CSV table of C-alpha atoms and ligand atoms in Angstrom, one decimal:
chain,number,residue,atom,x,y,z
A,1,MET,CA,136.8,-37.4,228.4
A,2,GLN,CA,133.4,-37.0,230.1
A,3,PHE,CA,130.3,-36.2,228.1
A,4,ASP,CA,126.7,-35.7,229.2
A,5,ARG,CA,125.3,-37.0,225.9
A,6,LEU,CA,126.7,-38.5,222.8
A,7,TRP,CA,124.9,-38.8,219.4
A,8,ARG,CA,126.7,-41.2,217.1
A,9,GLY,CA,126.3,-42.9,213.7
A,10,GLY,CA,124.9,-40.2,211.6
A,11,ARG,CA,125.8,-37.8,208.8
A,12,LEU,CA,126.8,-34.4,210.3
A,13,ALA,CA,126.4,-31.2,208.3
A,14,THR,CA,128.7,-29.3,210.6
A,15,MET,CA,128.5,-26.0,208.6
A,16,ALA,CA,131.9,-25.3,210.0
A,17,PRO,CA,133.5,-22.4,208.1
A,18,ASP,CA,136.9,-24.1,208.0
A,19,ARG,CA,135.4,-27.2,206.2
A,20,ALA,CA,134.4,-27.3,202.5
A,21,GLY,CA,130.8,-27.1,201.6
A,22,LEU,CA,128.4,-28.2,204.3
A,23,GLY,CA,131.3,-29.6,206.4
A,24,LEU,CA,130.0,-33.1,206.0
A,25,VAL,CA,131.2,-35.8,208.4
A,26,GLU,CA,130.1,-39.3,207.4
A,27,ASP,CA,129.5,-41.7,210.3
A,28,GLY,CA,130.0,-38.9,212.7
A,29,ALA,CA,129.4,-38.2,216.4
A,30,VAL,CA,128.7,-35.1,218.4
A,31,ALA,CA,128.9,-34.9,222.2
A,32,SER,CA,127.6,-32.4,224.7
A,33,LEU,CA,128.8,-31.3,228.1
A,34,ASP,CA,126.9,-28.6,230.1
A,35,GLY,CA,124.8,-27.7,227.1
A,36,ARG,CA,127.8,-27.0,224.8
A,37,ILE,CA,129.4,-29.1,222.1
A,38,ALA,CA,132.3,-30.9,223.7
A,39,TRP,CA,133.4,-33.1,220.8
A,40,VAL,CA,132.5,-33.5,217.1
A,41,GLY,CA,134.0,-35.7,214.4
A,42,PRO,CA,134.1,-39.2,212.9
A,43,VAL,CA,133.1,-42.0,215.2
A,44,ALA,CA,136.4,-43.6,214.4
A,45,ASP,CA,138.2,-40.7,216.0
A,46,LEU,CA,136.3,-40.7,219.3
A,47,PRO,CA,138.9,-40.3,222.1
A,48,ALA,CA,139.7,-43.6,223.8
A,49,GLY,CA,138.1,-44.1,227.2
A,50,TYR,CA,135.5,-41.4,226.7
A,51,GLU,CA,132.4,-41.7,229.0
A,52,ALA,CA,128.9,-40.5,228.1
A,53,LYS,CA,126.0,-40.5,230.6
A,54,GLU,CA,123.7,-41.0,227.6
A,55,LEU,CA,124.3,-42.6,224.2
A,56,MET,CA,122.0,-41.9,221.3
A,57,ASP,CA,122.2,-43.9,218.0
A,58,LEU,CA,121.5,-41.6,215.1
A,59,GLN,CA,120.8,-44.6,212.8
A,60,GLY,CA,122.3,-42.9,209.8
A,61,ARG,CA,120.2,-39.7,210.2
A,62,LEU,CA,121.3,-36.3,209.0
A,63,VAL,CA,122.3,-33.8,211.8
A,64,THR,CA,122.5,-30.1,211.3
A,65,PRO,CA,123.0,-27.2,213.7
A,66,GLY,CA,119.7,-26.1,215.1
A,67,LEU,CA,118.1,-23.7,212.5
A,68,ILE,CA,118.2,-20.0,213.0
A,69,ASP,CA,115.4,-17.7,211.8
A,70,CYS,CA,117.3,-14.3,211.8
A,71,HIS,CA,114.5,-12.0,210.7
A,72,THR,CA,110.9,-12.2,212.1
A,73,HIS,CA,108.1,-10.0,213.3
A,74,LEU,CA,106.6,-12.9,215.2
A,75,VAL,CA,104.9,-10.7,217.9
A,76,PHE,CA,101.8,-9.0,216.7
A,77,ALA,CA,98.0,-9.1,217.0
A,78,GLY,CA,95.4,-9.5,214.3
A,79,ASP,CA,96.1,-10.5,210.8
A,80,ARG,CA,96.0,-8.9,207.3
A,81,ALA,CA,94.1,-11.7,205.4
A,82,ASP,CA,91.7,-9.1,204.1
A,83,GLU,CA,94.5,-7.1,202.6
A,84,PHE,CA,95.9,-10.3,201.1
A,85,GLU,CA,92.5,-10.7,199.3
A,86,MET,CA,92.6,-7.0,198.2
A,87,ARG,CA,96.1,-7.6,196.7
A,88,LEU,CA,94.7,-10.7,194.9
A,89,GLY,CA,92.1,-8.3,193.5
A,90,GLY,CA,94.7,-6.0,192.1
A,91,GLU,CA,95.4,-3.6,195.0
A,92,THR,CA,99.1,-3.0,195.8
A,93,TYR,CA,100.9,-3.2,199.2
A,94,GLU,CA,101.7,0.5,198.8
A,95,THR,CA,98.1,1.7,197.9
A,96,ILE,CA,96.7,-0.3,200.9
A,97,ALA,CA,99.3,1.3,203.2
A,98,GLU,CA,98.5,4.8,201.8
A,99,ALA,CA,94.9,4.2,202.5
A,100,GLY,CA,95.7,3.7,206.2
A,101,GLY,CA,96.0,-0.1,206.1
A,102,GLY,CA,99.2,-2.1,206.0
A,103,ILE,CA,101.5,-1.8,209.0
A,104,LEU,CA,99.2,0.7,210.7
A,105,SER,CA,96.4,-1.9,210.6
A,106,THR,CA,98.6,-4.3,212.7
A,107,VAL,CA,99.7,-1.4,214.9
A,108,HIS,CA,96.1,-0.7,215.8
A,109,ALA,CA,95.5,-4.4,216.8
A,110,THR,CA,98.8,-4.7,218.6
A,111,ARG,CA,98.2,-1.5,220.7
A,112,ALA,CA,94.9,-3.0,221.8
A,113,ALA,CA,96.4,-6.3,222.9
A,114,ASP,CA,98.1,-6.7,226.3
A,115,GLN,CA,101.5,-8.3,226.7
A,116,GLN,CA,100.1,-11.7,227.7
A,117,THR,CA,97.8,-11.7,224.7
A,118,LEU,CA,100.8,-10.9,222.4
A,119,THR,CA,102.8,-13.7,224.0
A,120,ASP,CA,100.0,-16.2,223.6
A,121,LEU,CA,99.4,-15.2,219.9
A,122,ALA,CA,103.2,-15.5,219.1
A,123,LEU,CA,103.4,-18.9,220.8
A,124,ASP,CA,101.5,-20.6,218.1
A,125,ARG,CA,103.7,-19.2,215.4
A,126,LEU,CA,106.8,-20.0,217.5
A,127,ASP,CA,105.8,-23.6,217.9
A,128,ARG,CA,105.5,-24.0,214.1
A,129,LEU,CA,109.1,-22.7,213.7
A,130,LEU,CA,110.4,-24.9,216.5
A,131,GLY,CA,108.6,-27.9,215.0
A,132,GLU,CA,110.9,-27.5,212.0
A,133,GLY,CA,114.1,-27.5,214.0
A,134,VAL,CA,114.5,-23.8,214.8
A,135,THR,CA,116.5,-23.3,218.0
A,136,THR,CA,117.2,-19.5,217.7
A,137,LEU,CA,115.2,-16.7,216.2
A,138,GLU,CA,115.1,-13.0,216.1
A,139,ILE,CA,112.0,-11.1,216.9
A,140,LYS,CA,111.4,-7.4,216.2
A,141,SER,CA,109.1,-4.8,217.7
A,142,GLY,CA,107.6,-2.3,215.4
A,143,TYR,CA,103.8,-2.6,215.7
A,144,GLY,CA,103.5,-0.5,218.9
A,145,LEU,CA,105.1,2.8,217.9
A,146,THR,CA,104.7,4.3,221.4
A,147,LEU,CA,107.1,3.9,224.3
A,148,ASP,CA,104.8,1.6,226.3
A,149,ASP,CA,103.7,-0.5,223.3
A,150,GLU,CA,107.2,-1.0,221.9
A,151,LEU,CA,108.4,-2.1,225.3
A,152,LYS,CA,105.3,-4.3,225.6
A,153,MET,CA,106.2,-6.0,222.4
A,154,LEU,CA,109.9,-6.5,223.3
A,155,ARG,CA,108.9,-7.9,226.7
A,156,ALA,CA,106.5,-10.3,225.0
A,157,ALA,CA,109.3,-11.4,222.7
A,158,ARG,CA,111.7,-11.9,225.6
A,159,SER,CA,109.0,-13.9,227.5
A,160,LEU,CA,108.9,-16.6,224.8
A,161,ALA,CA,112.4,-17.8,225.8
A,162,GLY,CA,111.0,-18.6,229.2
A,163,LEU,CA,108.1,-20.6,227.8
A,164,ARG,CA,110.0,-22.7,225.2
A,165,PRO,CA,113.5,-24.1,224.9
A,166,VAL,CA,114.7,-21.4,222.4
A,167,GLU,CA,117.1,-18.5,222.2
A,168,VAL,CA,115.3,-15.2,221.3
A,169,VAL,CA,117.3,-12.2,220.0
A,170,THR,CA,115.4,-9.0,219.8
A,171,SER,CA,115.5,-5.9,217.6
A,172,LEU,CA,113.9,-2.5,218.3
A,173,LEU,CA,112.0,-1.6,215.1
A,174,ALA,CA,110.2,1.5,216.4
A,175,ALA,CA,111.2,3.0,213.1
A,176,HIS,CA,108.9,0.7,211.2
A,177,THR,CA,106.4,3.3,210.0
A,178,LEU,CA,105.3,6.8,211.1
A,179,PRO,CA,102.5,6.5,213.7
A,180,PRO,CA,99.3,8.4,212.9
A,181,GLU,CA,99.7,10.8,215.8
A,182,TYR,CA,103.0,12.0,214.4
A,183,ARG,CA,101.8,12.2,210.8
A,184,ASP,CA,102.6,15.9,210.7
A,185,ASN,CA,105.7,15.8,212.8
A,186,ARG,CA,108.3,13.3,211.7
A,187,VAL,CA,111.1,14.9,213.6
A,188,ALA,CA,109.1,14.6,216.8
A,189,TYR,CA,108.7,10.9,216.3
A,190,LEU,CA,112.4,10.4,215.7
A,191,ASP,CA,113.0,12.4,218.8
A,192,LEU,CA,110.7,10.1,220.7
A,193,ILE,CA,112.6,7.0,219.5
A,194,ILE,CA,116.0,8.5,220.2
A,195,ASP,CA,115.2,10.3,223.5
A,196,ARG,CA,112.7,7.9,225.1
A,197,ILE,CA,112.2,4.5,223.4
A,198,LEU,CA,115.8,3.6,222.7
A,199,PRO,CA,117.1,4.5,226.2
A,200,ALA,CA,114.3,2.7,227.9
A,201,ALA,CA,114.7,-0.4,225.8
A,202,LEU,CA,118.5,-0.4,226.5
A,203,ASP,CA,118.0,0.3,230.3
A,204,GLN,CA,115.6,-2.6,230.6
A,205,GLY,CA,117.8,-5.0,228.5
A,206,LEU,CA,115.0,-5.5,226.0
A,207,ALA,CA,116.8,-4.7,222.7
A,208,ASP,CA,119.8,-6.6,221.2
A,209,ALA,CA,119.9,-4.4,218.0
A,210,MET,CA,118.1,-1.5,216.3
A,211,ASP,CA,116.4,-2.1,213.0
A,212,VAL,CA,114.9,0.6,210.6
A,213,PHE,CA,112.5,0.2,207.7
A,214,CYS,CA,114.4,2.4,205.2
A,215,GLU,CA,111.9,2.6,202.3
A,216,THR,CA,109.6,4.9,200.4
A,217,GLY,CA,106.7,5.5,202.6
A,218,ALA,CA,108.7,4.5,205.7
A,219,PHE,CA,111.9,6.2,206.7
A,220,THR,CA,114.5,8.1,204.6
A,221,LEU,CA,118.2,7.6,204.4
A,222,SER,CA,118.8,10.7,206.5
A,223,GLU,CA,116.3,9.7,209.1
A,224,THR,CA,117.9,6.2,209.2
A,225,GLU,CA,121.3,7.8,209.6
A,226,ARG,CA,120.1,9.9,212.6
A,227,LEU,CA,118.6,6.7,214.2
A,228,PHE,CA,121.8,4.7,213.6
A,229,GLU,CA,124.0,7.4,215.0
A,230,ALA,CA,121.9,7.3,218.2
A,231,ALA,CA,122.0,3.5,218.4
A,232,THR,CA,125.7,3.1,217.7
A,233,ALA,CA,126.5,5.9,220.1
A,234,ARG,CA,125.0,3.7,222.8
A,235,GLY,CA,126.8,0.6,221.6
A,236,LEU,CA,123.7,-1.0,220.1
A,237,PRO,CA,124.3,-3.0,216.9
A,238,VAL,CA,122.1,-2.0,213.9
A,239,ARG,CA,120.3,-3.8,211.1
A,240,LEU,CA,118.3,-2.4,208.2
A,241,HIS,CA,115.3,-3.3,206.0
A,242,ALA,CA,117.0,-2.0,202.9
A,243,ASP,CA,116.4,-1.6,199.1
A,244,GLN,CA,113.3,-3.8,199.1
A,245,ARG,CA,110.8,-1.8,197.0
A,246,SER,CA,113.1,0.9,195.8
A,247,ALA,CA,116.9,1.4,195.1
A,248,GLY,CA,117.2,3.7,198.1
A,249,GLY,CA,120.9,3.2,198.9
A,250,GLY,CA,120.1,1.4,202.2
A,251,ALA,CA,122.6,-1.3,201.8
A,252,ALA,CA,125.5,1.2,201.5
A,253,LEU,CA,124.3,3.1,204.5
A,254,ALA,CA,124.0,-0.1,206.6
A,255,ALA,CA,127.5,-1.0,205.6
A,256,ARG,CA,128.8,2.5,206.6
A,257,PHE,CA,127.5,1.9,210.1
A,258,GLY,CA,128.9,-1.6,210.2
A,259,ALA,CA,125.4,-3.1,210.4
A,260,LEU,CA,125.1,-6.7,211.4
A,261,SER,CA,122.8,-7.2,208.3
A,262,ALA,CA,120.9,-5.5,205.6
A,263,ASP,CA,117.7,-7.3,204.8
A,264,HIS,CA,115.5,-7.8,201.7
A,265,LEU,CA,117.9,-6.1,199.2
A,266,GLU,CA,115.9,-6.8,196.0
A,267,ARG,CA,117.1,-3.5,194.5
A,268,THR,CA,120.6,-3.3,195.9
A,269,ASP,CA,123.3,-2.3,193.4
A,270,ALA,CA,127.0,-3.3,193.0
A,271,THR,CA,128.1,-0.3,195.1
A,272,GLY,CA,125.9,-1.5,197.9
A,273,ALA,CA,127.1,-5.1,197.6
A,274,ARG,CA,130.7,-4.1,197.6
A,275,ALA,CA,130.2,-1.9,200.7
A,276,MET,CA,128.5,-4.7,202.5
A,277,ALA,CA,131.3,-7.1,201.7
A,278,GLU,CA,133.9,-4.6,203.0
A,279,ALA,CA,131.9,-4.1,206.2
A,280,GLY,CA,131.1,-7.7,206.8
A,281,THR,CA,127.4,-6.9,206.7
A,282,VAL,CA,125.3,-10.0,206.1
A,283,ALA,CA,122.7,-10.0,203.3
A,284,VAL,CA,119.5,-11.4,204.8
A,285,LEU,CA,117.3,-12.6,202.0
A,286,LEU,CA,113.5,-12.8,202.6
A,287,PRO,CA,111.9,-14.8,199.8
A,288,GLY,CA,108.6,-15.0,201.6
A,289,ALA,CA,108.0,-11.3,201.2
A,290,TYR,CA,109.3,-11.4,197.6
A,291,TYR,CA,106.9,-14.2,196.8
A,292,ALA,CA,103.8,-12.9,198.7
A,293,LEU,CA,104.2,-9.4,197.2
A,294,ARG,CA,104.7,-11.0,193.7
A,295,ASP,CA,107.9,-9.0,193.3
A,296,GLN,CA,109.6,-9.5,189.9
A,297,THR,CA,113.1,-8.2,190.9
A,298,PRO,CA,115.0,-10.8,192.9
A,299,PRO,CA,117.9,-9.7,195.1
A,300,PRO,CA,121.3,-9.6,193.2
A,301,VAL,CA,122.6,-12.9,194.4
A,302,GLY,CA,125.3,-12.9,191.7
A,303,LEU,CA,126.6,-9.5,192.9
A,304,PHE,CA,126.7,-10.7,196.5
A,305,ARG,CA,128.7,-13.8,195.4
A,306,GLU,CA,131.1,-11.7,193.3
A,307,ALA,CA,131.6,-9.2,196.1
A,308,GLY,CA,131.9,-11.9,198.8
A,309,VAL,CA,128.8,-10.9,200.8
A,310,ARG,CA,127.6,-13.5,203.2
A,311,MET,CA,123.9,-14.5,202.7
A,312,ALA,CA,121.4,-15.6,205.2
A,313,VAL,CA,117.7,-16.6,204.6
A,314,ALA,CA,114.8,-16.0,207.0
A,315,THR,CA,111.0,-16.1,207.1
A,316,ASP,CA,110.4,-12.4,207.7
A,317,CYS,CA,107.3,-13.8,209.4
A,318,ASN,CA,104.9,-10.8,209.6
A,319,PRO,CA,101.2,-10.4,208.9
A,320,GLY,CA,101.5,-8.2,205.9
A,321,SER,CA,104.3,-8.9,203.5
A,322,SER,CA,105.3,-12.4,204.6
A,323,PRO,CA,102.8,-14.4,206.6
A,324,LEU,CA,105.1,-17.4,206.6
A,325,THR,CA,105.9,-19.7,209.6
A,326,SER,CA,108.0,-22.2,207.8
A,327,LEU,CA,111.8,-21.6,207.6
A,328,LEU,CA,112.1,-24.7,205.4
A,329,MET,CA,109.7,-23.2,202.9
A,330,ALA,CA,111.8,-20.0,203.0
A,331,LEU,CA,114.8,-22.1,202.1
A,332,ASN,CA,112.9,-23.8,199.2
A,333,LEU,CA,111.9,-20.3,197.9
A,334,SER,CA,115.4,-19.0,198.2
A,335,VAL,CA,116.8,-21.7,195.9
A,336,VAL,CA,113.8,-21.8,193.5
A,337,LEU,CA,113.2,-18.0,193.2
A,338,PHE,CA,116.6,-16.5,194.1
A,339,GLY,CA,118.9,-19.2,192.7
A,340,LEU,CA,120.8,-20.0,195.9
A,341,SER,CA,122.5,-23.4,196.0
A,342,VAL,CA,121.4,-26.0,198.6
A,343,GLU,CA,124.6,-25.3,200.5
A,344,GLU,CA,124.1,-21.5,200.4
A,345,ALA,CA,120.5,-21.9,201.7
A,346,LEU,CA,121.4,-24.2,204.5
A,347,ALA,CA,124.3,-21.9,205.5
A,348,GLY,CA,121.8,-19.1,205.4
A,349,ALA,CA,119.7,-20.7,208.1
A,350,THR,CA,122.6,-21.7,210.3
A,351,ARG,CA,126.1,-20.2,210.1
A,352,GLU,CA,125.3,-17.0,208.2
A,353,ALA,CA,122.1,-16.4,210.2
A,354,ALA,CA,124.2,-16.6,213.4
A,355,ARG,CA,126.5,-14.0,211.9
A,356,ALA,CA,123.5,-11.8,211.1
A,357,LEU,CA,122.6,-11.9,214.8
A,358,GLY,CA,126.1,-11.3,216.0
A,359,ARG,CA,126.0,-14.7,217.6
A,360,PHE,CA,128.5,-16.6,215.4
A,361,GLU,CA,130.8,-17.2,218.4
A,362,SER,CA,128.2,-19.4,220.1
A,363,LEU,CA,125.8,-20.6,217.4
A,364,GLY,CA,125.4,-21.7,213.8
A,365,SER,CA,127.8,-24.6,213.3
A,366,LEU,CA,128.7,-27.9,215.0
A,367,GLU,CA,132.0,-26.9,216.5
A,368,VAL,CA,133.5,-27.5,220.0
A,369,GLY,CA,132.5,-24.8,222.4
A,370,LYS,CA,129.4,-23.7,220.6
A,371,ALA,CA,125.9,-24.3,222.0
A,372,CYS,CA,124.8,-27.9,221.5
A,373,ASP,CA,121.7,-26.9,219.5
A,374,LEU,CA,121.0,-29.7,216.9
A,375,ALA,CA,118.3,-30.7,214.4
A,376,LEU,CA,118.1,-34.4,213.8
A,377,TRP,CA,116.4,-35.2,210.5
A,378,ASP,CA,114.6,-38.2,209.1
A,379,ALA,CA,116.7,-37.6,206.0
A,380,ALA,CA,120.1,-38.7,204.8
A,381,ARG,CA,120.8,-36.0,202.2
A,382,PRO,CA,120.8,-32.2,203.0
A,383,VAL,CA,118.9,-31.5,199.8
A,384,GLU,CA,115.9,-33.4,201.3
A,385,LEU,CA,115.4,-30.6,203.8
A,386,ILE,CA,114.8,-28.1,200.9
A,387,TYR,CA,113.4,-30.2,198.1
A,388,TRP,CA,110.1,-31.2,199.8
A,389,MET,CA,107.5,-28.4,200.2
A,390,GLY,CA,105.2,-28.8,203.1
A,391,ARG,CA,106.9,-32.0,204.3
A,392,ASN,CA,108.7,-31.5,207.6
A,393,PRO,CA,111.4,-34.2,208.0
A,394,LEU,CA,112.4,-33.1,211.5
A,395,TYR,CA,113.0,-36.2,213.8
A,396,ARG,CA,114.2,-34.4,216.9
A,397,ARG,CA,115.2,-30.9,218.1
A,398,VAL,CA,118.0,-30.6,220.7
A,399,PHE,CA,118.5,-27.3,222.6
A,400,ARG,CA,121.5,-26.8,224.8
A,401,GLY,CA,122.2,-30.6,224.7
A,402,MET,CA,118.6,-31.6,225.8
A,403,ASP,CA,115.8,-33.0,223.7
A,404,ALA,CA,113.4,-30.2,223.2
B,1,LIG,N1,109.3,-6.4,206.6
B,1,LIG,C1,108.6,-5.3,207.2
B,1,LIG,O1,108.8,-4.9,208.3
B,1,LIG,C2,107.7,-4.7,206.2
B,1,LIG,N2,107.9,-5.6,205.1
B,1,LIG,C3,108.8,-6.6,205.4
B,1,LIG,O2,109.2,-7.5,204.6
B,1,LIG,C4,106.3,-4.5,206.6
B,1,LIG,C5,105.7,-5.6,207.4
B,1,LIG,C6,104.1,-5.5,207.4
B,1,LIG,O3,103.6,-5.3,206.3
B,1,LIG,O4,103.5,-5.6,208.5
B,2,LIG,FE1,110.8,-7.5,208.0
């Protein structure tokens, strides 16, 4: 067998779904050919007579699939540090938004920025994620809220994959909040999304999914339903910010549309959990927002387990509710605040995150045929990736078989 590169002599956390737990392979090897995994398993089982152009000794290091951050708002201008201080002084996320701040504050700054500026600003945040072993991430629009500005955001997101060795998956989140110019005409803004923004994003290949912020003060269940009908009619997968601050029934609606994921879910009930399990909709847990907003109601992880709902974990990197550029910190928060196990957390940033993006066929585990995206760690035990806060144990990141 011919390989381009072979990494040997490490502990592989394959995250393969047909293996128990983390799918650990002791003294393992993984080989690449043309950017994909060509072989994976114990060194002792390597095929006789194999040839590798390059041989890397892992020296006992832990190897995981490249990490996947499946929910980010990485592209935006400005910041909301002032609002952060206001919340420290007792203001709430909701009262700040009602006073014209919140998302609309970031919308104002993002509309004023050109595409190159948005790309440049996002690069710094992207490099911090890549520095922790992220090889794929999702990036949403949602701070433009006009045809041109939403497309500008999605183009900026797409451009990042040309500037760094990373896979970018985009979501159209034009339904993030109601723009001020449509304050008195909600129907007209939904028409703009359905009749103009969605078709343009699809025609220009800029959107891989549609997301909606279904929440009090954002969009209602019936508005979400109308938007989802338009997206699914055009074959576009859907995702949903659901049941974060109120028990709005978003999880069940997402499941009804076969959504890739429903995200946040702090206030999802058993009905919603069961519906998600039946639909195969992934629960994306966002502990950064839960922590930063000082929420006291964690998502019903026990219900998700009982129902068989797959769980992913992401940063939800955004300037308002989750100014977090560390996926490893999100994993730490998910186990400490939400009670996930180490295994669930690591699966949540690999295998299950790939499912939430509809990319499980090509990403998220060390299996033959998948992209050879790896994270090599200066650690021997998987728990070390989550246990330390603020210590990044990444040794090397590999994207499509090449050191990145
Ligand atoms: N995701 C979102 O889109 C909202 N909260 C969250 O967790 C609002 C983001 C923002 O405040 O900018
Ligand atoms: Fe979000």
